[in-house]
CSV table of C-alpha atoms and ligand atoms in Angstrom, one decimal:
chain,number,residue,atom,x,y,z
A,1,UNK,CA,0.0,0.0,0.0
A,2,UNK,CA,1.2,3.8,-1.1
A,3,UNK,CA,0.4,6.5,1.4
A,4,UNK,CA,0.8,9.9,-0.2
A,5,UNK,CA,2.2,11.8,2.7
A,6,UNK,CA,3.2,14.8,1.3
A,7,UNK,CA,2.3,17.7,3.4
A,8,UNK,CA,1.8,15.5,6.5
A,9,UNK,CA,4.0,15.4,9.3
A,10,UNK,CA,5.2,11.8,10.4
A,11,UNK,CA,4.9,11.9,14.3
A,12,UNK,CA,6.1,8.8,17.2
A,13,UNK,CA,2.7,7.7,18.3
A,14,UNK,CA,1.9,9.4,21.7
A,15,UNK,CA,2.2,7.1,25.1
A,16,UNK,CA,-0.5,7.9,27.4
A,17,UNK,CA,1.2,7.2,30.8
A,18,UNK,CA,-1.9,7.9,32.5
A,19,UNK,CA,-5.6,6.9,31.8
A,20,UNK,CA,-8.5,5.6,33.3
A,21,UNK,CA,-10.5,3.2,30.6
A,22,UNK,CA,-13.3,1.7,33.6
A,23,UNK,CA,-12.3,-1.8,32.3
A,24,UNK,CA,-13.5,-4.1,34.2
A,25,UNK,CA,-16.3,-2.8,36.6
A,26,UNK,CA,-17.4,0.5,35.4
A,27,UNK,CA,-17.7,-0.6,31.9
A,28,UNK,CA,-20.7,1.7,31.4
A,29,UNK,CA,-18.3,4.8,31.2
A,30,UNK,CA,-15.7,3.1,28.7
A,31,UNK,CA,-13.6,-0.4,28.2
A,32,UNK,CA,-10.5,-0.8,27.4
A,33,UNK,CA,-11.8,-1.5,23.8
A,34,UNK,CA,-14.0,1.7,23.1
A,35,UNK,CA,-11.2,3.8,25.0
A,36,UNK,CA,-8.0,2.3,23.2
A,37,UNK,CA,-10.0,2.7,19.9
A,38,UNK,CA,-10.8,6.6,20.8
A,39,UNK,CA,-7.0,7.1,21.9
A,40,UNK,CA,-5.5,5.1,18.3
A,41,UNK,CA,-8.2,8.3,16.5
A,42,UNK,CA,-6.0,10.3,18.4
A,43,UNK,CA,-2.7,9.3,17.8
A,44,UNK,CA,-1.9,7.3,20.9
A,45,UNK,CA,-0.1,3.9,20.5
A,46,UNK,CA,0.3,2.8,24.2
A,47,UNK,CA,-1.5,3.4,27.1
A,48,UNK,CA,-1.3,2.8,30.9
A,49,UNK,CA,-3.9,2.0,32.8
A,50,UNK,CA,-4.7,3.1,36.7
A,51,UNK,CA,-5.9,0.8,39.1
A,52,UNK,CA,-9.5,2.7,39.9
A,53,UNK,CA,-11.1,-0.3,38.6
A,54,UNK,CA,-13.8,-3.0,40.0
A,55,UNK,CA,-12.2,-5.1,41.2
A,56,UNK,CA,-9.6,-1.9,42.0
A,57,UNK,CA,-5.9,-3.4,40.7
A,58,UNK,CA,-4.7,-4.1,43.9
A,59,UNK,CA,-3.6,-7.9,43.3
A,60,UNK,CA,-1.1,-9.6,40.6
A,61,UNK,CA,-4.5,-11.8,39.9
A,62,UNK,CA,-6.4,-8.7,39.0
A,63,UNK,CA,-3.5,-7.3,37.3
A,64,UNK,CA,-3.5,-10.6,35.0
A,65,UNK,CA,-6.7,-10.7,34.5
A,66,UNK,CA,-6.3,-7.1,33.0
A,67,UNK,CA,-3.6,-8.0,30.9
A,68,UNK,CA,-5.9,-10.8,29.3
A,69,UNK,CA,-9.1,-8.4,28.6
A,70,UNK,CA,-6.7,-6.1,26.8
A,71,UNK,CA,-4.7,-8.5,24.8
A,72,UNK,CA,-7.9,-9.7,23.3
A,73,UNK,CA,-9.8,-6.2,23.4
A,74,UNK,CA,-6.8,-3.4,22.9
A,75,UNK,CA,-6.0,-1.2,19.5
A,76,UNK,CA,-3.1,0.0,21.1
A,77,UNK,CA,-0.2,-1.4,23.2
A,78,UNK,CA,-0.7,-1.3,27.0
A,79,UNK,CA,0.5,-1.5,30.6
A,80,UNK,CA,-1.2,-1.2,34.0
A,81,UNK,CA,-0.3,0.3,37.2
A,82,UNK,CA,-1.2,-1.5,40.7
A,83,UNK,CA,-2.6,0.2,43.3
A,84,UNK,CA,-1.6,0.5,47.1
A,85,UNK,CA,-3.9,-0.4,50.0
A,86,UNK,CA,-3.4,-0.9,53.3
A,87,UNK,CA,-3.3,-4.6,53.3
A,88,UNK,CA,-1.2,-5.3,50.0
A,89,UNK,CA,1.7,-4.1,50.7
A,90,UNK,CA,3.7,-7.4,50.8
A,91,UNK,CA,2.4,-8.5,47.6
A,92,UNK,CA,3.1,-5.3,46.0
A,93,UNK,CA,7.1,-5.0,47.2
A,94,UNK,CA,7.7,-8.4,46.1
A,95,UNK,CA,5.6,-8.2,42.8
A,96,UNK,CA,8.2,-8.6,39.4
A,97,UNK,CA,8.4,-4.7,38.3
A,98,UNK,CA,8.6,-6.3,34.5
A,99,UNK,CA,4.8,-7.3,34.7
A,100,UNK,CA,3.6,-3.7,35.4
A,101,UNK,CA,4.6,0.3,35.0
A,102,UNK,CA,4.9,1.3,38.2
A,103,UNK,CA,2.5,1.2,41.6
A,104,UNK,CA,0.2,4.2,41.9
A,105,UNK,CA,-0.8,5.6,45.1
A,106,UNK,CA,-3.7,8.2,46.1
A,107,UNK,CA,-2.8,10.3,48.5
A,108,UNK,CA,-5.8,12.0,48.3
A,109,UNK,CA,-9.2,11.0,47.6
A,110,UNK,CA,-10.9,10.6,44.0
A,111,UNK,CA,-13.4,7.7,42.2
A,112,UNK,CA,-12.5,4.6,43.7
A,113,UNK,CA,-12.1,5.6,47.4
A,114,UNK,CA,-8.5,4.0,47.3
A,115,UNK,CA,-6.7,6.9,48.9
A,116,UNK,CA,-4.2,5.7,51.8
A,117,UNK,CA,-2.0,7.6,54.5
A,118,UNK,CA,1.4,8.4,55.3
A,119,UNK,CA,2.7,5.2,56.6
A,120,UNK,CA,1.6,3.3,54.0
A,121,UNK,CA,3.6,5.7,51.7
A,122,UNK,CA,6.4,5.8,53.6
A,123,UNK,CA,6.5,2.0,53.7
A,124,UNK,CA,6.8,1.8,50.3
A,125,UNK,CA,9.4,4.0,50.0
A,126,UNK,CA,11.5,2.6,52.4
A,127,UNK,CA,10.6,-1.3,51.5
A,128,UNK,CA,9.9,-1.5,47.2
A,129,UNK,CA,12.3,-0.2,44.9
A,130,UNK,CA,9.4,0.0,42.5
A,131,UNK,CA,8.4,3.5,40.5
A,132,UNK,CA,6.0,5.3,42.8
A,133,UNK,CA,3.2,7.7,40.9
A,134,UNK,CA,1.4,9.4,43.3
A,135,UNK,CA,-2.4,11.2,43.1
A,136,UNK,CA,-1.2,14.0,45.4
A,137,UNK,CA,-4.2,16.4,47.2
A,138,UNK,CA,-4.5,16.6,50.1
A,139,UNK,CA,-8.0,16.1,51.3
A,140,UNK,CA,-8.0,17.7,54.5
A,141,UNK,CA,-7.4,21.0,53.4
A,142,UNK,CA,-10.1,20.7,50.5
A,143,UNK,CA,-12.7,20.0,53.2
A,144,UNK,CA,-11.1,22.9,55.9
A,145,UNK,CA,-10.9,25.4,53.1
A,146,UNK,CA,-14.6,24.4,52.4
A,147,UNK,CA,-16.3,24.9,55.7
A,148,UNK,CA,-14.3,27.7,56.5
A,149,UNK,CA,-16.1,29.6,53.8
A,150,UNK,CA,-19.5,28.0,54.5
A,151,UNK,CA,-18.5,29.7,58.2
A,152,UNK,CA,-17.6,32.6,57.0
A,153,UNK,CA,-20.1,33.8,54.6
A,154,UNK,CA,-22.9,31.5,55.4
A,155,UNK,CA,-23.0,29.7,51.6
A,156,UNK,CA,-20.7,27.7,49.6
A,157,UNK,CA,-17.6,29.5,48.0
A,158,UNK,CA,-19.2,30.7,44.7
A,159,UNK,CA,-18.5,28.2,41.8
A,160,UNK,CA,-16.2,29.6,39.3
A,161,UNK,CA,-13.6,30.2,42.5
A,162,UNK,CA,-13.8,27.0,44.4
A,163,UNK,CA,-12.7,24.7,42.1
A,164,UNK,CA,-9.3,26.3,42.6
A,165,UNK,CA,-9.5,27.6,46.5
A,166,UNK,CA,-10.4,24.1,47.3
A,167,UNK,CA,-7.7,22.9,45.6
A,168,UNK,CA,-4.3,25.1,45.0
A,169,UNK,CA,-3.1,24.9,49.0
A,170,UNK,CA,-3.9,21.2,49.1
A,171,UNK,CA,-2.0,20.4,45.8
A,172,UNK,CA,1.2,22.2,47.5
A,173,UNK,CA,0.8,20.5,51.0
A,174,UNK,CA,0.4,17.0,49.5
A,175,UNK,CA,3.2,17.4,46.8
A,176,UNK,CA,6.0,18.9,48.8
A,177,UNK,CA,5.3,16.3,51.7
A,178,UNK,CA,5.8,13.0,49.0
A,179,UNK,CA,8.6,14.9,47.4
A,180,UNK,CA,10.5,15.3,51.2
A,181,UNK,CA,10.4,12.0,52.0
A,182,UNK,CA,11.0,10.4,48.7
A,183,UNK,CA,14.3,12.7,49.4
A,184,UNK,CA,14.6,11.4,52.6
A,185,UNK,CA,14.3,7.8,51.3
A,186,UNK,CA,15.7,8.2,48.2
A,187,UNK,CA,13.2,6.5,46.4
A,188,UNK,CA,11.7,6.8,42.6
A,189,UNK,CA,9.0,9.3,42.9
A,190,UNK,CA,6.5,10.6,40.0
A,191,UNK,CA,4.1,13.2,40.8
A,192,UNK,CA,1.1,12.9,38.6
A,193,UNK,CA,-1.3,15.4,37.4
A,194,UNK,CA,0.5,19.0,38.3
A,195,UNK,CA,-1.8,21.4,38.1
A,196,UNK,CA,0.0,24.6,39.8
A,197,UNK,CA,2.0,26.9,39.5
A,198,UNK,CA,3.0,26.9,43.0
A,199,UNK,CA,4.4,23.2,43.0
A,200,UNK,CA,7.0,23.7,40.1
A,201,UNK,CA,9.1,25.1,42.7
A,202,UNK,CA,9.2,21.5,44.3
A,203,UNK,CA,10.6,20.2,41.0
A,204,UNK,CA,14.4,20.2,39.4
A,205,UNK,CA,15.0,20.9,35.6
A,206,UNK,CA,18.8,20.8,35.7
A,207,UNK,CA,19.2,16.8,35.2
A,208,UNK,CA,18.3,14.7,32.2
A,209,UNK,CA,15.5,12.7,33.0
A,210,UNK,CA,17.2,9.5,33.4
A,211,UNK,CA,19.1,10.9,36.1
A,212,UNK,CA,16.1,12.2,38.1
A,213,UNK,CA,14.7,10.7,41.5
A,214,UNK,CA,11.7,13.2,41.5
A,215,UNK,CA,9.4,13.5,38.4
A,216,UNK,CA,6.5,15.4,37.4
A,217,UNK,CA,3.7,14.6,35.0
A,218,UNK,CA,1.2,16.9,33.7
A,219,UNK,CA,-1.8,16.4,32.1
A,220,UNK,CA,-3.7,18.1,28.7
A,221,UNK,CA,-6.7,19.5,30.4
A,222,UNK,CA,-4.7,21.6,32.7
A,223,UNK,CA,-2.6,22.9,29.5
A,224,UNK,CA,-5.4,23.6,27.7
A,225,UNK,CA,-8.3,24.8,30.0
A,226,UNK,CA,-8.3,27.2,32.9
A,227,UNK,CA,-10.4,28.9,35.5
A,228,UNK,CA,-12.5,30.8,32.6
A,229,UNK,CA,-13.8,27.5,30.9
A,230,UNK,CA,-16.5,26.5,34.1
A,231,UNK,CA,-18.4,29.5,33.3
A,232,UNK,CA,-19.0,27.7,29.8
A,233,UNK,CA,-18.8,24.0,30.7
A,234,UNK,CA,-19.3,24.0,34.5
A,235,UNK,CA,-19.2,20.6,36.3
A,236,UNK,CA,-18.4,19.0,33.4
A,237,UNK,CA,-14.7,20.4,33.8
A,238,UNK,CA,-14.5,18.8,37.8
A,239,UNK,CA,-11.3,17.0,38.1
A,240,UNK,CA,-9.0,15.8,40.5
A,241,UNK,CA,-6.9,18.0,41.2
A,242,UNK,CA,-8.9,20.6,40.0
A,243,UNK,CA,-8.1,22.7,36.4
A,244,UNK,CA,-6.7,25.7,38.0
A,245,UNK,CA,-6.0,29.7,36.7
A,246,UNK,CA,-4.7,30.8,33.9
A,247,UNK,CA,-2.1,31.8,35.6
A,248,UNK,CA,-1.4,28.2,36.4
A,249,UNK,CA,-1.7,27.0,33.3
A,250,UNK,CA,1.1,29.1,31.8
A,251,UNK,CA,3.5,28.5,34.4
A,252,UNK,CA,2.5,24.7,33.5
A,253,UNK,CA,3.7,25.5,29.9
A,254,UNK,CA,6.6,27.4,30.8
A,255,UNK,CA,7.6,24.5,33.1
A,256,UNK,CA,7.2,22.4,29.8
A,257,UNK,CA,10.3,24.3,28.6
A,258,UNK,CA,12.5,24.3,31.7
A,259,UNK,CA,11.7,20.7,32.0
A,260,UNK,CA,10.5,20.6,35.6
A,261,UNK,CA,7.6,19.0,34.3
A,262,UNK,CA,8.9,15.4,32.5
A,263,UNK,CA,5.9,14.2,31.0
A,264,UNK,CA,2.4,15.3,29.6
A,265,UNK,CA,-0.7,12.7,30.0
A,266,UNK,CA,-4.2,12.9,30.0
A,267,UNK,CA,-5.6,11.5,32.8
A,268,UNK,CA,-8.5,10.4,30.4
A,269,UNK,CA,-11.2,10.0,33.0
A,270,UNK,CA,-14.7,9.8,31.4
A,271,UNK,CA,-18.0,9.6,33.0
A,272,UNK,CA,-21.1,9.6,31.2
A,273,UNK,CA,-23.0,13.1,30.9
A,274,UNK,CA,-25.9,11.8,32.6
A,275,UNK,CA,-23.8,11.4,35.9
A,276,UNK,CA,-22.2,14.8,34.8
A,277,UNK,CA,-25.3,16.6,35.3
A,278,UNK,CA,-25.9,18.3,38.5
A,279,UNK,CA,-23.9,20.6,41.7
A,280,UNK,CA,-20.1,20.8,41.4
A,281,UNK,CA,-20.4,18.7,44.6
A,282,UNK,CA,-22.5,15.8,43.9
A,283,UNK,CA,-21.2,14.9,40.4
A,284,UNK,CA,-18.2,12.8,39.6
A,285,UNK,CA,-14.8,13.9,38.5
A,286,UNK,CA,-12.7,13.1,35.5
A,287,UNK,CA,-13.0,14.3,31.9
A,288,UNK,CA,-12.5,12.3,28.9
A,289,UNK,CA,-9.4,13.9,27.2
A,290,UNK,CA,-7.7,10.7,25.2
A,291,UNK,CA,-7.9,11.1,21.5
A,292,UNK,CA,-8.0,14.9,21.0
A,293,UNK,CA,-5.0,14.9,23.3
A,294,UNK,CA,-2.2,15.3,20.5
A,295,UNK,CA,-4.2,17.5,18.3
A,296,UNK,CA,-4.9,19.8,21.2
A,297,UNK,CA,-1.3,20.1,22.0
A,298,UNK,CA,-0.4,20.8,18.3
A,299,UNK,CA,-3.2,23.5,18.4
A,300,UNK,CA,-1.1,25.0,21.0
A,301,UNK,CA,2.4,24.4,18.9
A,302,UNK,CA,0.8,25.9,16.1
A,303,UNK,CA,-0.1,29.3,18.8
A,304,UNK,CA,3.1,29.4,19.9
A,305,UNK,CA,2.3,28.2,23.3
A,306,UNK,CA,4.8,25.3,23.2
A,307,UNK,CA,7.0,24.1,20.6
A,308,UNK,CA,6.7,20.8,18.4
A,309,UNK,CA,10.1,19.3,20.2
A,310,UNK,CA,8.9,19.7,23.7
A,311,UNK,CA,5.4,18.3,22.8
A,312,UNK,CA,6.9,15.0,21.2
A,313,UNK,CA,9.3,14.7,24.0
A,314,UNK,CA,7.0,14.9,26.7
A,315,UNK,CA,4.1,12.8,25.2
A,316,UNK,CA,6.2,10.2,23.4
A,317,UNK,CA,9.9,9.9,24.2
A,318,UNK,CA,10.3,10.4,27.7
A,319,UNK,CA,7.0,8.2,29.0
A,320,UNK,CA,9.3,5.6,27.1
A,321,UNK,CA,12.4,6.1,29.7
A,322,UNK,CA,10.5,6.7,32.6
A,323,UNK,CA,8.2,3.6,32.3
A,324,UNK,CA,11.4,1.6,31.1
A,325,UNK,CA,9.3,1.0,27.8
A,326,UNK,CA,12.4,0.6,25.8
A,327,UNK,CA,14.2,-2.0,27.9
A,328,UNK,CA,11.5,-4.0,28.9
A,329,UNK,CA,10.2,-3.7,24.8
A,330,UNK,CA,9.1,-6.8,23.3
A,331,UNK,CA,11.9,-7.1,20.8
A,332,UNK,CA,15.9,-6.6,20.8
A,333,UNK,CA,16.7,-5.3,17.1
A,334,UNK,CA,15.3,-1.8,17.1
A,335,UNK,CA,11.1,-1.0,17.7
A,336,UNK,CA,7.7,-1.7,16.2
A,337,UNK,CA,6.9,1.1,14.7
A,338,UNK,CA,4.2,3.3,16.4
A,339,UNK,CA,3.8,5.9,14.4
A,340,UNK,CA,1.4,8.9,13.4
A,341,UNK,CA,0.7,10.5,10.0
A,342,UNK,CA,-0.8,14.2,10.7
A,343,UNK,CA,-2.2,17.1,8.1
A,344,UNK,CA,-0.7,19.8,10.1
A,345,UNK,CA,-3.1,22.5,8.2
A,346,UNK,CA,-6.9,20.7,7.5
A,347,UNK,CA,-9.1,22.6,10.4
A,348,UNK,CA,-12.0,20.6,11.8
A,349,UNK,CA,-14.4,21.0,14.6
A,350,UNK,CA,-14.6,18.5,17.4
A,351,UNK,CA,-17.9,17.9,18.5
A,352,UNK,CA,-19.5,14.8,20.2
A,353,UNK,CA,-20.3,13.1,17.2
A,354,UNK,CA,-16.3,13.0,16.4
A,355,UNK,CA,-16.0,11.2,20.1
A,356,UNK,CA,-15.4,7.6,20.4
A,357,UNK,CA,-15.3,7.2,23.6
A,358,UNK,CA,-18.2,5.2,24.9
A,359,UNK,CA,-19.2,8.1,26.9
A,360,UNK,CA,-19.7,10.5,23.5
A,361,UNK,CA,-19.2,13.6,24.8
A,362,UNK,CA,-16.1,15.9,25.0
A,363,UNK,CA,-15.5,18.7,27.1
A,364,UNK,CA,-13.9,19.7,24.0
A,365,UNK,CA,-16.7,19.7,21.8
A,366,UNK,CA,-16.7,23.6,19.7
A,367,UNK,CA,-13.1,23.8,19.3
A,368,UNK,CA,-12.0,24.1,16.3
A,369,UNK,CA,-8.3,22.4,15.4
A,370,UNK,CA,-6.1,22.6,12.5
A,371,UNK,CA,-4.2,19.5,13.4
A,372,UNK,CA,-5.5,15.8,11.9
A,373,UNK,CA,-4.8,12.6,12.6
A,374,UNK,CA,-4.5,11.0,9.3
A,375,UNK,CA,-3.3,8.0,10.2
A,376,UNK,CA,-1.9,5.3,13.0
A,377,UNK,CA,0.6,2.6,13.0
A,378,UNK,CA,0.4,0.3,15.8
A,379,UNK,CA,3.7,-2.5,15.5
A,380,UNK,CA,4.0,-1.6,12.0
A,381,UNK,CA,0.5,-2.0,11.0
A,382,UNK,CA,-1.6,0.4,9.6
A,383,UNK,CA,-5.0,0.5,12.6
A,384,UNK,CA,-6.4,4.0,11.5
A,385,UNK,CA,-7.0,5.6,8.5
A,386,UNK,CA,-8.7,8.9,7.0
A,387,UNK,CA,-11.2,9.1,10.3
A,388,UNK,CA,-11.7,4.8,10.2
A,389,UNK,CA,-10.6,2.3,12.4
A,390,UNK,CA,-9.6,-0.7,10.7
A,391,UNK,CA,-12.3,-3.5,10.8
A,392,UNK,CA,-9.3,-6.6,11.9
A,393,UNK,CA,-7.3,-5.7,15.4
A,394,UNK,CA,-4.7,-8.3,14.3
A,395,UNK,CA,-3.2,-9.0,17.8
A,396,UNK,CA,-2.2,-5.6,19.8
A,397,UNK,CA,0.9,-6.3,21.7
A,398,UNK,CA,1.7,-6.1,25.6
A,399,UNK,CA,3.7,-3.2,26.4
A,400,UNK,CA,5.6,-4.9,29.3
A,401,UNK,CA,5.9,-8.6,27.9
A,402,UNK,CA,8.6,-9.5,28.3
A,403,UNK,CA,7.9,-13.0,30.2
B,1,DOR,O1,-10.7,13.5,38.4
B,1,DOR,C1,-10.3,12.4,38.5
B,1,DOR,N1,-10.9,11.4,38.0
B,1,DOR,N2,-9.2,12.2,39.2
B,1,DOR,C2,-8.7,11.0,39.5
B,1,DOR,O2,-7.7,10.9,40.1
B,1,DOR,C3,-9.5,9.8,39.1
B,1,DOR,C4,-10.3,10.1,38.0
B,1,DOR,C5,-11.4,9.0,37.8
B,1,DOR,O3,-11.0,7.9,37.8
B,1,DOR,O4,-12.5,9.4,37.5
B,2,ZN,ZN1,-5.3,11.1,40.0
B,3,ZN,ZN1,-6.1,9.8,37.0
């Protein structure tokens, strides 16, 4: 077959170090079919998985059985991440690190109710020379910072402010405590989901990354939206943390360039609408980001917000190094190619008809791009075409099979 590529751009498909695709248990919102096929539309040849599932990912069984729904349901490559709980820990520091990407812990609360304390943190660090990736807010302060204004004023803090004030101190508290004792233990820390400005001054730029111990991973909606967008989309833009000022978000970018942020994700969280509807406070967070997440970031090359190099760096080459995706790959003699074909220049609209995640809507939905996906190469085969998934999966391979 003859792809005419002239005019396109020929891109490393994107690793998405940090989704949530509901598979198995909340398959209503998304599986790790519908989800992997919305990310390979987007450009994305690998994901990782977090362990918010039901069954949550707490056990090598559960891991397994993971592994085994996504070898027969996956477009894309794949890992997982396990989860920490109290009562796993054992299992979790003797568990082969080639099997999965890294164990991710909430500290701080979010779907799943799997947040744990500082002992079990520091037990980790002190016992498991595994990579720690850690959902850092602390909830305390969300709640204090809460009924301190309920006290105050006698009503809750007004809606396009509290998504922030309930969340910029608690961000700080939770990150700089993780990132003192990783210090103090010296162990491999990854800070997912920065979303202020305020923590980049926890963070180093100075060393390559494969010299870091501390890491930092943001994610697209915090690059693209800010403070501004819940007058327009409301609940529907609650996250964990929460999407924070503009102010924030630049710094984010800025922190792009000066490398104190290592990697960009998208935390690709989706809910359906139905359970979207309703007060900031009763509906769930996450938003589904996963396969406008590369044409959103070239949107912002094209601005001038960010430039081409840092964006394939952060999305594509250094997930590879961090997650070890290179050494552990399924082959000695150079890679499978994951590639992606893009028409740098044919705008287009994204709107919830262009969604394929199972969830079908986008908090995205009105923006108009100039950057396509034309088409993606999973292992060397061609999966997506001109705005079609291929009809045959052919056999997706495991990201960390090396056994
Ligand atoms: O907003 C969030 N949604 N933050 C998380 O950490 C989890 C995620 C989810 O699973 O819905
Ligand atoms: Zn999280
Ligand atoms: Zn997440």
């Amino acid at each position: 077959q003859v792809i005419d590529a002239s005019d396109l751009w020929l891109l490393p498909g994107v690793i998405d170090s940090h989704v949530h695709f509901r598979d198995p248990g909340l398959t209503h919102k998304g599986d790790i079919e519908s989800e992997s096929k919305a990310a390979l539309a987007g450009g994305v040849t690998s994901f990782i998985d977090m362990p918010n599932t039901i069954p949550p990912t707490t056990s090598i069984a559960a891991l397994e059985e993971k592994r085994k729904t996504a070898s027969e349901k996956a477009w894309t490559n794949f890992g997982f991440f396990l989860g920490a709980t109290p009562d796993n820990l054992n299992e979790l520091i003797q568990a082969d690190n080639q099997r999965f990407a890294g164990i991710k812990i909430y500290y701080g609360s979010t779907t799943g109710n799997m947040m744990v304390n500082k002992e079990v943190v520091q037990k980790l660090m002190t016992s498991s020379n595994h990579l720690l990736v850690v959902h850092a807010e602390d909830d305390a302060v969300i709640q204090r910072n809460m009924a301190s204004y309920r006290e105050q004023f006698g009503e809750e803090l007004p809606f396009s402010y509290h998504p922030m004030i309930r969340s910029v101190e608690a961000c700080y508290k939770a990150t700089s405590a993780l990132v003192e004792m990783a210090m103090r233990h010296r162990s491999r820390l990854h800070i997912a989901h920065v979303s202020t400005a305020n923590e980049l001054a926890l963070f180093d730029g100075s060393k390559p990354l494969a010299e870091k111990q501390i890491t930092a991973e943001t994610c697209v909606p915090y690059l693209w939206f800010d403070q501004r967008d819940y007058d327009r989309l409301g609940a529907r833009l609650k996250s964990n943390p929460a999407i924070k000022s503009e102010n924030d978000r630049k710094a984010l970018l800025q922190a792009l360039a000066s490398n104190k942020i290592d990697t960009i994700a998208t935390d690709h969280a989706p809910h359906l609408l139905d359970e979207k509807q309703g007060s900031y406070f009763n509906v769930p967070s996450g938003i589904p980001s996963v396969q406008y997440a590369l044409p959103v970031m070239l949107e912002l090359v094209r601005n001038g917000q960010v430039s081409i190099e840092k964006v394939l760096e952060k999305m594509c080459y250094a997930p590879a190094t961090l997650f070890r995706i290179h050494r552990r790959g399924y082959i000695r003699k150079g890679f499978y190619a994951d590639m992606v074909l893009v028409d740098p220049n044919n705008p287009w609209t994204i709107s919830d008809e262009t969604t394929l995640s199972k969830c079908r809507w986008s908090p995205f939905a009105g923006t108009q791009l100039h950057a396509r996906i034309t088409h993606t190469f999973v292992n060397g085969k061609i999966k997506f075409e001109n705005g079609a998934v291929h009809d045959q999966r052919n056999g997706q391979a495991l990201l960390f099979n090396v056994k």
